[in-house]
Amino acid sequence: MMPLQNDRRPWNVRALLESTETPFAVADYRPRAVLFHQGDPCDSVMYIERGRVWLAVMARSGKEAICGVLGSGAFLGEEALAGCRERPQSATAMASTEVLVVAKADMSRLLRTQSGLTGHFIAHLIARHTRLEVTLTDQLLHSSEERLAHVLLALASCDERRPGRYVLPHLPQEIIAEMVGTTRSRVNAFMGKFKKLGFLEGHRGMLHVNPGRLHAVRDGGRPISLAASPALPQAAEAEGRRWPLEGS
């Protein structure tokens, strides 16, 4: 299982684009704004400088499923480099988000000529692939209650090496339910249980995740492991969203 990546700062892609005089656009999105729709032309690659984005796929039947969450320091729409003509997913901002948009041809040229960017891009692809494997394993081996705990840990960018309580970004329970693969009513019931166990706590009008109480969240007598939570690339924001344990 891949640990949470809370110690890696996003690479300065903007500085590289400016130094190489590569054309790019800056786009800002409000929460719930759509960056692109499934089926849109796949003609550019995006880099998330700030914020968080969820990816969703819709079947012909109209059923939609969230298939990933990306944070600052992640690339988006890299399928364009593999020859995809249409976006295979829709991308929606979870919070105020700023992205850099680079045309496919310009991004391909940079990856051929800038070894630093190439290494960072490959690391992104490997990390994303690993997260997909972790998510699939989670779906196959863990109960919905365990999966919810893992999702909350990841959304709050919890770090087992830094004791504290971490702010949980505000998301409708319907969205969290889609990420977990269960119903809203079950998410509501489990979150109520987590509050009683101290895994979720209210502080200054916001919900916080307390990883120190993870041992109290059990399913069939098996403790849930922090290492099982899918990692999200949100390192730049994690520090500012943690408040220390009382007395520490």
Protein backbone atom coordinates (compact mmCIF):
# COMPACT_ATOMS: atom_id res chain seq x y z
CA MET A 1 0.00 0.00 0.00
CA MET A 2 1.28 3.45 -0.87
CA PRO A 3 1.69 5.93 2.01
CA LEU A 4 0.19 9.38 1.95
CA GLN A 5 2.41 11.78 0.03
CA ASN A 6 2.51 14.72 2.43
CA ASP A 7 6.19 15.52 2.16
CA ARG A 8 6.54 16.30 -1.55
CA ARG A 9 6.05 19.85 -2.79
CA PRO A 10 4.57 20.36 -6.26
CA TRP A 11 7.18 20.96 -8.95
CA ASN A 12 7.33 24.51 -10.38
CA VAL A 13 5.87 23.79 -13.80
CA ARG A 14 4.92 27.43 -14.36
CA ALA A 15 8.57 28.54 -14.04
CA LEU A 16 9.63 25.91 -16.58
CA LEU A 17 6.95 26.99 -19.05
CA GLU A 18 7.99 30.62 -18.70
CA SER A 19 11.72 29.91 -18.97
CA THR A 20 11.23 27.84 -22.15
CA GLU A 21 8.77 30.39 -23.59
CA THR A 22 6.17 27.67 -23.94
CA PRO A 23 2.65 29.04 -24.55
CA PHE A 24 0.19 28.22 -21.78
CA ALA A 25 -3.06 29.51 -20.35
CA VAL A 26 -4.13 29.92 -16.73
CA ALA A 27 -7.68 28.88 -15.86
CA ASP A 28 -9.48 29.41 -12.55
CA TYR A 29 -12.50 27.35 -11.50
CA ARG A 30 -14.96 27.77 -8.66
CA PRO A 31 -16.07 24.75 -6.60
CA ARG A 32 -18.28 22.40 -8.66
CA ALA A 33 -17.21 24.06 -11.93
CA VAL A 34 -16.47 21.65 -14.80
CA LEU A 35 -12.97 21.75 -16.28
CA PHE A 36 -13.99 19.51 -19.17
CA HIS A 37 -16.69 17.02 -20.02
CA GLN A 38 -16.35 13.40 -21.04
CA GLY A 39 -16.28 13.39 -24.84
CA ASP A 40 -14.71 16.86 -25.22
CA PRO A 41 -11.72 17.16 -27.57
CA CYS A 42 -8.58 15.80 -25.90
CA ASP A 43 -6.18 18.48 -27.14
CA SER A 44 -4.32 19.71 -24.06
CA VAL A 45 -2.69 18.69 -20.78
CA MET A 46 -3.44 20.53 -17.53
CA TYR A 47 -1.35 20.99 -14.41
CA ILE A 48 -3.12 21.68 -11.11
CA GLU A 49 -1.30 24.52 -9.35
CA ARG A 50 -3.88 24.94 -6.61
CA GLY A 51 -7.04 23.11 -5.60
CA ARG A 52 -8.49 19.67 -6.09
CA VAL A 53 -10.39 17.95 -8.90
CA TRP A 54 -12.49 14.83 -9.10
CA LEU A 55 -12.74 12.65 -12.19
CA ALA A 56 -15.98 10.92 -13.15
CA VAL A 57 -17.09 8.55 -15.89
CA MET A 58 -20.65 8.29 -17.15
CA ALA A 59 -22.06 5.14 -18.75
CA ARG A 60 -24.52 5.22 -21.65
CA SER A 61 -27.24 4.37 -19.15
CA GLY A 62 -26.58 7.70 -17.44
CA LYS A 63 -25.01 6.20 -14.33
CA GLU A 64 -21.99 8.16 -13.15
CA ALA A 65 -19.07 6.99 -11.02
CA ILE A 66 -16.21 8.96 -9.49
CA CYS A 67 -12.96 7.28 -10.53
CA GLY A 68 -10.31 9.51 -9.06
CA VAL A 69 -9.35 12.65 -7.14
CA LEU A 70 -6.34 14.80 -8.03
CA GLY A 71 -4.79 17.62 -6.03
CA SER A 72 -2.17 20.34 -6.46
CA GLY A 73 0.97 19.14 -8.19
CA ALA A 74 -0.87 16.64 -10.42
CA PHE A 75 -1.28 16.54 -14.18
CA LEU A 76 -4.69 16.20 -15.75
CA GLY A 77 -5.75 15.10 -19.21
CA GLU A 78 -2.48 13.33 -20.01
CA GLU A 79 -4.46 10.89 -22.20
CA ALA A 80 -3.99 13.46 -24.96
CA LEU A 81 -0.34 12.40 -25.20
CA ALA A 82 -1.41 8.79 -25.87
CA GLY A 83 -3.44 9.75 -28.93
CA CYS A 84 -6.90 9.94 -27.32
CA ARG A 85 -9.16 12.19 -29.35
CA GLU A 86 -11.87 12.59 -26.70
CA ARG A 87 -11.71 13.08 -22.96
CA PRO A 88 -12.45 9.68 -21.35
CA GLN A 89 -13.66 11.35 -18.15
CA SER A 90 -15.22 14.54 -16.86
CA ALA A 91 -13.24 16.73 -14.46
CA THR A 92 -14.91 18.89 -11.80
CA ALA A 93 -13.35 21.25 -9.27
CA MET A 94 -13.89 20.20 -5.65
CA ALA A 95 -12.59 23.54 -4.35
CA SER A 96 -11.30 26.80 -5.84
CA THR A 97 -8.84 25.48 -8.40
CA GLU A 98 -6.21 26.99 -10.70
CA VAL A 99 -4.72 25.01 -13.57
CA LEU A 100 -2.14 25.62 -16.26
CA VAL A 101 -3.27 24.51 -19.73
CA VAL A 102 -0.64 23.41 -22.25
CA ALA A 103 -1.40 22.35 -25.82
CA LYS A 104 -0.68 18.69 -26.61
CA ALA A 105 2.08 19.47 -29.14
CA ASP A 106 3.86 21.83 -26.74
CA MET A 107 3.67 19.33 -23.88
CA SER A 108 5.05 16.56 -26.10
CA ARG A 109 7.99 18.78 -27.08
CA LEU A 110 8.74 19.65 -23.44
CA LEU A 111 8.75 15.99 -22.42
CA ARG A 112 11.29 15.26 -25.17
CA THR A 113 13.61 18.13 -24.28
CA GLN A 114 13.24 18.76 -20.53
CA SER A 115 14.47 15.81 -18.49
CA GLY A 116 13.36 17.36 -15.19
CA LEU A 117 9.78 17.62 -16.36
CA THR A 118 9.94 14.12 -17.84
CA GLY A 119 10.98 12.62 -14.50
CA HIS A 120 8.26 14.52 -12.64
CA PHE A 121 5.66 13.47 -15.19
CA ILE A 122 6.67 9.80 -15.00
CA ALA A 123 6.51 9.96 -11.19
CA HIS A 124 2.99 11.37 -11.47
CA LEU A 125 1.91 8.54 -13.78
CA ILE A 126 3.37 5.87 -11.49
CA ALA A 127 1.76 7.40 -8.40
CA ARG A 128 -1.59 7.64 -10.14
CA HIS A 129 -1.38 4.04 -11.32
CA THR A 130 -0.51 2.92 -7.79
CA ARG A 131 -3.47 4.84 -6.36
CA LEU A 132 -5.78 3.13 -8.84
CA GLU A 133 -4.48 -0.28 -7.70
CA VAL A 134 -4.99 0.70 -4.04
CA THR A 135 -8.53 1.85 -4.79
CA LEU A 136 -9.34 -1.39 -6.62
CA THR A 137 -7.92 -3.45 -3.74
CA ASP A 138 -9.97 -1.38 -1.32
CA GLN A 139 -13.15 -2.13 -3.27
CA LEU A 140 -12.42 -5.86 -3.39
CA LEU A 141 -11.16 -6.51 0.14
CA HIS A 142 -12.67 -3.94 2.49
CA SER A 143 -16.15 -3.19 3.76
CA SER A 144 -17.92 0.07 2.90
CA GLU A 145 -17.22 1.33 6.44
CA GLU A 146 -13.48 0.73 6.00
CA ARG A 147 -13.52 2.30 2.54
CA LEU A 148 -15.21 5.40 3.95
CA ALA A 149 -12.51 5.70 6.61
CA HIS A 150 -9.83 5.43 3.92
CA VAL A 151 -11.53 8.08 1.76
CA LEU A 152 -11.83 10.50 4.68
CA LEU A 153 -8.15 10.01 5.56
CA ALA A 154 -7.15 10.75 1.98
CA LEU A 155 -9.47 13.74 1.55
CA ALA A 156 -8.08 15.30 4.74
CA SER A 157 -4.47 14.56 3.63
CA CYS A 158 -3.72 12.83 6.94
CA ASP A 159 -0.12 11.94 7.71
CA GLU A 160 0.59 9.20 10.25
CA ARG A 161 4.01 10.75 10.93
CA ARG A 162 2.46 14.01 12.17
CA PRO A 163 -0.07 13.54 14.98
CA GLY A 164 -2.93 16.00 14.80
CA ARG A 165 -6.41 16.62 13.53
CA TYR A 166 -6.86 17.40 9.85
CA VAL A 167 -9.57 19.52 8.23
CA LEU A 168 -12.01 17.54 6.11
CA PRO A 169 -12.92 19.50 2.95
CA HIS A 170 -16.63 20.14 2.65
CA LEU A 171 -18.22 17.72 0.19
CA PRO A 172 -21.84 16.61 -0.16
CA GLN A 173 -22.38 13.13 1.25
CA GLU A 174 -23.69 12.07 -2.16
CA ILE A 175 -20.24 12.71 -3.64
CA ILE A 176 -18.48 10.89 -0.80
CA ALA A 177 -20.88 7.96 -1.28
CA GLU A 178 -19.92 7.75 -4.96
CA MET A 179 -16.24 7.74 -4.03
CA VAL A 180 -16.79 4.95 -1.51
CA GLY A 181 -19.15 2.93 -3.68
CA THR A 182 -22.12 2.89 -1.31
CA THR A 183 -25.28 4.86 -0.52
CA ARG A 184 -25.64 8.28 1.08
CA SER A 185 -27.66 6.83 3.94
CA ARG A 186 -24.86 4.41 4.83
CA VAL A 187 -22.26 7.19 4.64
CA ASN A 188 -24.43 9.30 6.97
CA ALA A 189 -24.75 6.40 9.43
CA PHE A 190 -21.03 5.58 9.38
CA MET A 191 -20.03 9.22 9.84
CA GLY A 192 -22.34 9.43 12.85
CA LYS A 193 -20.57 6.37 14.26
CA PHE A 194 -17.16 7.89 13.52
CA LYS A 195 -18.13 11.01 15.48
CA LYS A 196 -19.07 8.92 18.51
CA LEU A 197 -15.73 7.10 18.28
CA GLY A 198 -13.77 10.36 18.03
CA PHE A 199 -12.46 9.58 14.54
CA LEU A 200 -14.42 12.61 13.29
CA GLU A 201 -14.58 15.75 15.42
CA GLY A 202 -16.20 19.15 15.08
CA HIS A 203 -13.96 22.19 15.58
CA ARG A 204 -14.82 25.81 14.80
CA GLY A 205 -17.70 24.82 12.58
CA MET A 206 -15.68 22.32 10.52
CA LEU A 207 -15.23 18.57 10.58
CA HIS A 208 -11.77 17.21 11.35
CA VAL A 209 -10.33 13.73 10.97
CA ASN A 210 -8.35 12.43 13.95
CA PRO A 211 -6.06 9.61 12.72
CA GLY A 212 -5.12 8.92 16.33
CA ARG A 213 -8.58 7.42 16.82
CA LEU A 214 -8.32 5.17 13.77
CA HIS A 215 -7.85 2.14 16.01
CA ALA A 216 -11.38 2.71 17.33
CA VAL A 217 -12.88 2.24 13.88
CA ARG A 218 -13.11 -1.50 13.39
CA ASP A 219 -14.90 -3.92 11.15
CA GLY A 220 -15.24 -7.51 12.32
CA GLY A 221 -12.51 -6.92 14.91
CA ARG A 222 -9.92 -5.93 12.29
CA PRO A 223 -8.32 -2.48 12.70
CA ILE A 224 -8.26 -0.22 9.67
CA SER A 225 -4.76 0.69 8.52
CA LEU A 226 -3.81 4.24 7.61
CA ALA A 227 -1.50 2.81 4.95
CA ALA A 228 -4.55 1.45 3.12
CA SER A 229 -5.92 4.91 2.35
CA PRO A 230 -5.38 6.00 -1.28
CA ALA A 231 -2.79 8.76 -1.46
CA LEU A 232 -3.76 12.14 -2.88
CA PRO A 233 -1.18 14.63 -4.18
CA GLN A 234 -2.13 17.50 -1.86
CA ALA A 235 1.19 18.13 -0.12
CA ALA A 236 1.22 21.91 -0.51
CA GLU A 237 -2.07 22.35 1.29
CA ALA A 238 -1.79 19.67 3.97
CA GLU A 239 0.44 21.69 6.31
CA GLY A 240 -1.95 24.61 6.44
CA ARG A 241 -4.94 22.42 7.19
CA ARG A 242 -3.63 20.67 10.29
CA TRP A 243 -4.04 21.77 13.89
CA PRO A 244 -2.02 20.06 16.63
CA LEU A 245 -3.30 17.72 19.29
CA GLU A 246 -4.10 19.46 22.53
CA GLY A 247 -1.14 19.28 24.86
CA SER A 248 1.34 18.36 22.10
